[in-house]
XYZ file of C-alpha atoms in Angstrom:
455
model
C 2.271 55.439 -63.423
C -0.855 57.400 -62.638
C -3.755 56.364 -60.447
C -7.419 57.277 -60.855
C -9.613 57.029 -57.771
C -13.408 56.934 -57.620
C -14.263 58.029 -54.107
C -17.727 56.467 -54.454
C -16.049 53.103 -53.990
C -14.793 54.101 -50.559
C -17.852 54.227 -48.354
C -16.316 54.121 -44.894
C -12.967 54.342 -43.137
C -13.428 50.745 -42.020
C -12.985 49.637 -45.616
C -9.252 50.394 -45.265
C -8.949 47.175 -43.306
C -10.184 45.237 -46.322
C -6.988 45.981 -48.187
C -4.045 44.602 -46.190
C -1.685 44.760 -49.197
C -1.581 48.106 -50.972
C -0.179 48.307 -54.510
C 1.225 51.802 -54.257
C 1.661 54.592 -51.645
C -0.405 56.909 -53.807
C -3.306 54.492 -53.530
C -3.102 54.695 -49.742
C -3.097 58.483 -49.923
C -6.093 58.481 -52.238
C -8.021 56.107 -50.034
C -7.417 58.270 -46.971
C -8.572 61.340 -48.849
C -11.719 59.578 -49.975
C -12.385 58.356 -46.456
C -12.138 61.883 -45.086
C -14.507 63.055 -47.793
C -16.968 60.279 -46.939
C -16.902 61.215 -43.244
C -17.518 64.870 -44.056
C -20.338 63.924 -46.412
C -22.043 61.786 -43.797
C -21.691 64.494 -41.167
C -23.233 67.039 -43.535
C -26.089 64.639 -44.329
C -26.811 64.078 -40.640
C -26.682 67.818 -39.958
C -29.179 68.541 -42.731
C -31.429 65.685 -41.586
C -31.591 66.820 -37.971
C -32.278 70.360 -39.158
C -35.073 69.567 -41.618
C -36.891 66.612 -40.034
C -38.305 68.641 -37.110
C -39.719 71.108 -39.618
C -42.010 68.350 -40.878
C -43.154 67.163 -37.443
C -43.344 70.318 -35.320
C -46.320 71.796 -37.216
C -48.365 68.674 -36.444
C -47.341 68.750 -32.794
C -47.905 72.429 -32.093
C -50.292 73.345 -34.911
C -52.622 74.987 -32.407
C -52.852 75.705 -28.701
C -54.196 78.164 -26.136
C -57.845 77.766 -27.097
C -57.227 77.964 -30.849
C -57.720 74.276 -31.715
C -60.948 73.533 -33.554
C -63.180 70.467 -33.782
C -61.216 67.287 -34.635
C -57.837 69.039 -34.492
C -55.082 67.471 -32.383
C -54.645 68.787 -28.857
C -52.525 68.013 -25.832
C -54.078 69.927 -22.925
C -57.553 70.935 -21.792
C -56.862 74.569 -22.687
C -55.891 73.879 -26.316
C -59.432 73.553 -27.674
C -61.762 76.433 -28.485
C -65.046 77.341 -26.764
C -67.521 74.494 -26.436
C -64.835 71.874 -27.093
C -62.665 69.685 -24.906
C -59.545 67.574 -25.464
C -60.313 63.847 -25.485
C -60.069 60.670 -27.535
C -62.049 57.590 -28.567
C -60.045 54.368 -28.164
C -63.177 52.304 -28.890
C -62.884 53.504 -32.496
C -59.092 53.283 -32.572
C -58.661 57.028 -32.038
C -56.161 57.011 -29.195
C -54.462 60.358 -29.832
C -56.220 63.341 -28.219
C -58.262 65.685 -30.387
C -60.883 68.367 -29.861
C -64.380 67.004 -29.243
C -67.622 68.912 -28.991
C -68.959 69.299 -25.459
C -71.737 71.901 -25.679
C -75.148 72.044 -27.334
C -76.712 74.642 -29.558
C -79.780 76.202 -27.950
C -82.264 75.977 -30.857
C -84.690 78.674 -29.719
C -81.798 81.127 -29.597
C -81.747 80.864 -33.418
C -85.378 80.167 -34.330
C -87.782 81.309 -31.623
C -91.532 81.543 -31.323
C -92.448 78.025 -32.458
C -94.444 75.530 -30.367
C -92.395 73.648 -27.791
C -93.009 70.330 -29.565
C -91.237 71.566 -32.711
C -87.854 71.567 -30.984
C -85.462 68.783 -30.037
C -83.550 68.776 -26.759
C -80.671 66.842 -25.228
C -81.610 64.668 -22.230
C -79.244 62.979 -19.788
C -80.315 59.511 -18.700
C -79.995 59.178 -14.922
C -78.579 62.689 -14.755
C -77.863 62.262 -11.036
C -75.892 58.999 -11.377
C -72.504 60.678 -11.592
C -69.080 59.057 -11.601
C -67.154 59.717 -8.379
C -70.190 61.240 -6.639
C -69.432 60.832 -2.921
C -71.559 58.451 -0.896
C -73.835 60.331 1.498
C -74.941 57.198 3.327
C -71.505 55.977 4.405
C -71.921 52.768 2.395
C -69.849 51.738 -0.601
C -72.079 52.359 -3.599
C -72.839 49.337 -5.788
C -74.619 50.501 -8.909
C -74.089 51.771 -12.435
C -73.059 55.303 -13.382
C -74.419 57.198 -16.372
C -72.917 60.709 -16.347
C -69.614 62.391 -15.535
C -70.356 65.942 -14.445
C -72.746 67.754 -12.134
C -76.320 68.546 -13.100
C -75.381 72.229 -13.018
C -72.639 71.605 -15.547
C -74.950 69.492 -17.686
C -77.396 72.387 -17.878
C -74.617 74.860 -18.656
C -73.546 72.631 -21.534
C -76.985 72.722 -23.115
C -78.716 69.702 -21.590
C -82.396 70.604 -21.294
C -83.905 67.361 -20.063
C -83.082 65.371 -16.921
C -84.140 61.798 -16.191
C -84.350 61.326 -12.420
C -85.216 58.191 -10.420
C -86.988 59.200 -7.202
C -87.586 56.977 -4.166
C -88.759 57.115 -0.573
C -85.626 56.774 1.558
C -84.577 57.877 5.038
C -87.923 59.659 5.581
C -87.231 61.822 2.555
C -87.249 61.726 -1.254
C -83.919 60.523 -2.654
C -82.360 59.963 -6.062
C -81.337 56.314 -6.296
C -80.160 53.998 -9.054
C -81.713 50.873 -7.650
C -84.054 47.980 -8.460
C -87.507 46.603 -7.659
C -88.759 49.951 -6.408
C -86.594 49.954 -3.302
C -83.728 52.334 -2.481
C -80.813 51.006 -0.422
C -77.889 52.793 1.174
C -75.609 51.255 -1.465
C -77.768 52.479 -4.399
C -78.597 55.948 -3.029
C -77.022 59.136 -4.386
C -78.502 62.172 -2.668
C -81.730 63.792 -1.487
C -83.709 64.876 -4.543
C -83.922 68.429 -3.239
C -80.176 68.884 -3.792
C -80.459 68.290 -7.530
C -83.729 70.207 -7.786
C -82.063 73.218 -6.188
C -79.430 73.082 -8.919
C -82.242 73.251 -11.470
C -83.867 76.151 -9.613
C -80.590 78.076 -9.541
C -80.096 77.529 -13.274
C -83.608 78.667 -14.196
C -83.239 81.738 -11.993
C -79.897 82.668 -13.543
C -81.115 81.967 -17.104
C -84.586 83.518 -17.480
C -85.064 82.452 -21.111
C -84.274 78.753 -20.663
C -86.677 75.807 -20.292
C -85.977 72.490 -18.557
C -87.865 69.192 -18.661
C -87.686 66.637 -15.830
C -88.803 63.053 -16.469
C -89.264 61.084 -13.243
C -89.032 57.330 -12.833
C -91.336 57.487 -9.853
C -91.160 55.131 -6.871
C -92.363 57.684 -4.316
C -95.318 56.469 -2.277
C -95.411 59.242 0.309
C -98.610 61.270 -0.264
C -97.766 64.621 -1.863
C -94.082 63.688 -1.554
C -93.134 64.957 -5.003
C -95.173 68.128 -4.647
C -93.436 68.921 -1.381
C -89.887 68.385 -2.621
C -90.411 70.521 -5.743
C -91.999 73.273 -3.657
C -89.233 73.154 -1.063
C -86.685 73.482 -3.877
C -88.416 76.664 -5.074
C -89.446 75.200 -8.429
C -93.197 75.664 -8.082
C -92.891 79.195 -9.480
C -91.625 77.789 -12.807
C -94.108 74.905 -13.032
C -95.979 74.362 -16.304
C -99.576 73.646 -15.208
C -100.811 70.231 -16.260
C -104.191 71.786 -17.058
C -102.580 73.780 -19.872
C -100.838 70.790 -21.474
C -102.307 69.573 -24.803
C -104.228 66.332 -24.246
C -104.980 65.186 -27.802
C -101.732 65.640 -29.657
C -102.174 69.337 -30.382
C -99.257 71.739 -30.527
C -97.829 72.995 -27.271
C -97.642 76.723 -26.517
C -94.754 78.549 -28.137
C -91.453 78.656 -26.297
C -91.780 82.443 -26.220
C -95.116 82.320 -24.411
C -93.782 79.712 -21.999
C -90.928 82.047 -21.126
C -93.231 85.061 -20.822
C -95.574 83.179 -18.476
C -92.625 81.699 -16.572
C -93.853 78.178 -17.368
C -90.278 77.071 -17.853
C -90.249 73.746 -16.017
C -92.054 70.715 -17.433
C -92.334 67.718 -15.102
C -93.532 64.242 -16.063
C -93.979 61.170 -13.858
C -94.216 57.451 -14.605
C -96.958 57.130 -11.953
C -100.358 57.672 -13.572
C -102.053 58.451 -10.248
C -99.951 61.561 -9.599
C -101.695 63.633 -12.270
C -104.960 63.546 -10.343
C -103.484 63.662 -6.837
C -100.558 66.066 -7.278
C -101.013 67.767 -10.636
C -97.925 66.109 -12.137
C -98.312 65.072 -15.774
C -98.436 61.336 -16.491
C -95.596 60.868 -18.946
C -97.194 58.548 -21.519
C -100.303 60.657 -21.788
C -98.256 63.390 -23.431
C -95.371 61.605 -25.136
C -94.497 58.423 -26.963
C -91.239 56.664 -26.154
C -89.094 53.931 -27.672
C -87.567 51.070 -25.693
C -84.687 51.905 -23.391
C -81.565 49.823 -22.762
C -80.302 47.194 -25.186
C -83.599 46.853 -27.128
C -83.334 50.551 -27.955
C -79.902 50.348 -29.567
C -80.507 47.462 -31.994
C -79.691 48.760 -35.507
C -82.665 49.336 -37.821
C -85.147 48.742 -34.994
C -87.068 51.289 -32.915
C -89.870 49.578 -30.962
C -92.090 51.527 -28.613
C -91.792 51.055 -24.872
C -94.589 48.837 -23.543
C -96.045 51.653 -21.404
C -96.122 53.966 -24.415
C -98.529 54.226 -27.284
C -97.224 53.336 -30.732
C -94.514 55.726 -31.844
C -96.567 56.827 -34.846
C -99.550 57.737 -32.663
C -100.628 61.331 -33.095
C -102.554 61.454 -29.818
C -99.384 62.581 -28.014
C -97.370 65.472 -29.402
C -93.972 64.725 -27.812
C -91.526 61.949 -28.731
C -88.782 60.734 -26.383
C -86.002 58.728 -28.039
C -83.808 56.647 -25.740
C -80.357 55.680 -26.965
C -78.246 53.983 -24.324
C -77.329 50.350 -23.563
C -78.535 48.491 -20.490
C -75.031 48.442 -19.033
C -73.339 51.865 -19.318
C -69.627 51.780 -20.167
C -67.815 55.104 -20.366
C -65.197 54.127 -22.903
C -67.806 52.711 -25.298
C -69.999 55.817 -25.249
C -67.886 57.668 -27.810
C -68.501 54.819 -30.251
C -72.227 54.746 -29.491
C -72.485 58.484 -30.135
C -70.891 58.340 -33.578
C -72.553 56.917 -36.701
C -74.851 54.447 -34.841
C -76.712 57.271 -33.091
C -77.308 59.155 -36.331
C -78.575 55.940 -37.935
C -80.938 55.333 -35.015
C -82.387 58.835 -35.298
C -83.237 58.054 -38.923
C -84.728 54.680 -37.961
C -86.868 56.136 -35.169
C -87.971 58.976 -37.435
C -89.551 56.420 -39.752
C -91.000 54.350 -36.891
C -92.622 57.495 -35.494
C -94.390 58.226 -38.764
C -91.805 60.702 -40.048
C -91.635 62.603 -36.789
C -88.349 63.742 -35.292
C -87.691 63.083 -31.594
C -88.246 65.998 -29.225
C -85.909 64.504 -26.653
C -82.817 62.352 -27.195
C -81.653 60.654 -23.990
C -78.101 59.312 -23.665
C -75.441 58.245 -21.177
C -72.103 60.102 -20.896
C -73.435 62.799 -23.205
C -70.110 64.517 -23.903
C -68.319 61.455 -25.242
C -68.071 61.034 -29.015
C -65.627 60.877 -31.899
C -66.276 64.495 -32.844
C -69.666 66.185 -32.816
C -71.607 63.356 -31.197
C -75.132 63.801 -29.915
C -74.764 67.586 -30.190
C -74.366 67.399 -33.972
C -77.246 64.934 -34.251
C -79.605 67.241 -32.369
C -78.417 70.163 -34.500
C -79.357 68.177 -37.617
C -82.766 67.257 -36.202
C -83.513 70.866 -35.262
C -82.206 72.132 -38.577
C -84.476 69.873 -40.600
C -87.505 70.551 -38.404
C -87.171 74.277 -37.760
C -85.908 75.592 -41.084
C -85.371 72.743 -43.555
C -81.580 72.967 -43.320
C -78.905 70.357 -42.638
C -78.122 71.936 -39.265
C -79.770 74.455 -36.984
C -76.596 76.517 -37.367
C -77.664 77.126 -40.965
C -81.102 78.442 -39.975
C -81.877 82.132 -40.450
C -84.467 83.819 -38.271
C -87.275 85.290 -40.357
C -86.150 83.608 -43.581
C -88.436 81.306 -45.612
C -88.315 77.594 -44.799
C -85.409 76.043 -46.690
C -83.358 79.256 -46.839
C -80.066 78.133 -45.373
C -76.890 80.060 -44.805
C -73.503 78.528 -45.488
C -71.827 77.087 -42.412
C -68.349 75.554 -42.172
C -68.353 71.774 -41.960
C -67.628 70.431 -39.509
C -68.967 73.146 -37.247
C -66.180 74.531 -35.107
C -67.971 76.319 -32.314
C -71.485 75.582 -31.029
C -73.989 78.400 -30.956
C -75.598 79.194 -27.610
C -77.530 81.995 -26.069
C -75.452 84.655 -24.399
C -76.282 83.512 -20.888
C -76.406 79.782 -21.543
C -73.239 79.165 -19.587
C -69.904 77.890 -20.807
C -68.213 74.538 -21.024
C -66.268 73.808 -17.873
C -64.070 71.013 -19.152
C -64.922 68.782 -16.213
C -65.467 65.626 -18.276
C -63.546 62.653 -16.891
C -61.738 60.573 -19.477
C -61.081 57.522 -17.319
C -62.343 53.985 -17.275
C -62.957 53.854 -13.546
C -66.722 53.798 -13.747
C -66.670 51.214 -16.502
C -64.668 48.880 -14.309
C -66.993 49.499 -11.381
C -70.028 48.906 -13.551
C -68.866 45.585 -14.913
C -67.771 44.396 -11.495
C -71.131 45.350 -10.037
C -73.263 43.570 -12.614
C -73.061 40.194 -10.921
C -73.739 41.681 -7.494
C -76.720 43.727 -8.680
C -78.339 40.754 -10.343
C -77.841 38.591 -7.269
C -79.044 41.134 -4.709
C -82.791 40.447 -5.097
C -82.186 36.745 -4.554
C -79.874 37.375 -1.602
C -82.443 39.644 0.055
C -85.266 37.173 -0.583
C -83.217 34.281 0.794
C -82.321 36.310 3.884
C -85.973 37.019 4.618
C -86.991 33.357 4.390
């Protein structure tokens, strides 16, 4: 009697135990043979699987490294990303895996030069001095909010061209403080203003074709206090004279002439009296400005700040656009600097009578989900300077609207040769966010505590 065996019915050696009574010795032999075949087949399948599976995953893990990773590509270390990029993430948008994010601005006058200063748009850091982990110079534990993550020098090297600084009388000197009610305390103080101003002086000296704007929230009451600190920092030699500033909304001098005349530092103050007494331009005489803090980030709304003229006024030729919440939170900044910022630029453009902002001020400027504020400013400059979708598409000397093809998204920002390089010093931690939230209650109570103490 013959036996026919289908080895497909014998899936595992353990199945031998399911047949305690065997009909014939040949059946036992056949079952053993099939079991051996099944074991070999499974081993071969596992071998092939472990050989091929890594081939599918390894390319995604090590697709790029050593400075070769481009914008939005996955990365694992700070050195993986190319020039002008850093390795970060954006958990606020659900992007928890690290990828290359833009961290450096395009210098617009390095592509299209010779136009009036008010035709360009520049990146501004709100409270540029209020830096995470900045050591206390007063010996007191600082209780305040933080707005940036790297030094002013590094901000300038990364293409920031406007600095918002809060200046106060403190310790018989002029200090940078993030405080309230016009009073600087040892727990809200950062450093003497001259320290930061010397960083600006060093940058302007090392980069003779660059221009910097300083916008002062001014609480200094010492006569000639601002004049003295700028002079002591060596910045008077770069000062743009207030007498030469356009007073009725006319065009500013060209950036080329400003460089040639060494008028490369523009300084504005919130104190109207300083223009007459110290020759420092009163901010809202020369620029319009939207609301700062939470009112300035409401979608589809771009109201003017109460001190400013209407945004569509043509009596001032500069436009400062604020885009930062009242309470700065590091880990939320990447979300703020994605689509909402681009939408707000469009909203403010309409509110300003179809005028693009000359300055865009933000917190934690390097944080985004890709191109961030850098891409937005590139788009603004592109549309204004050459009629293109990005300043990277502009061509010097070409007719307006003649745009060259550029890869999208842009992989490497364009800068002048001596504009500095990205240092990778951005901090991707939530420490400051925690400190900020914890300090909110204290900061709001402090005025009442001080008042009660003085009663």
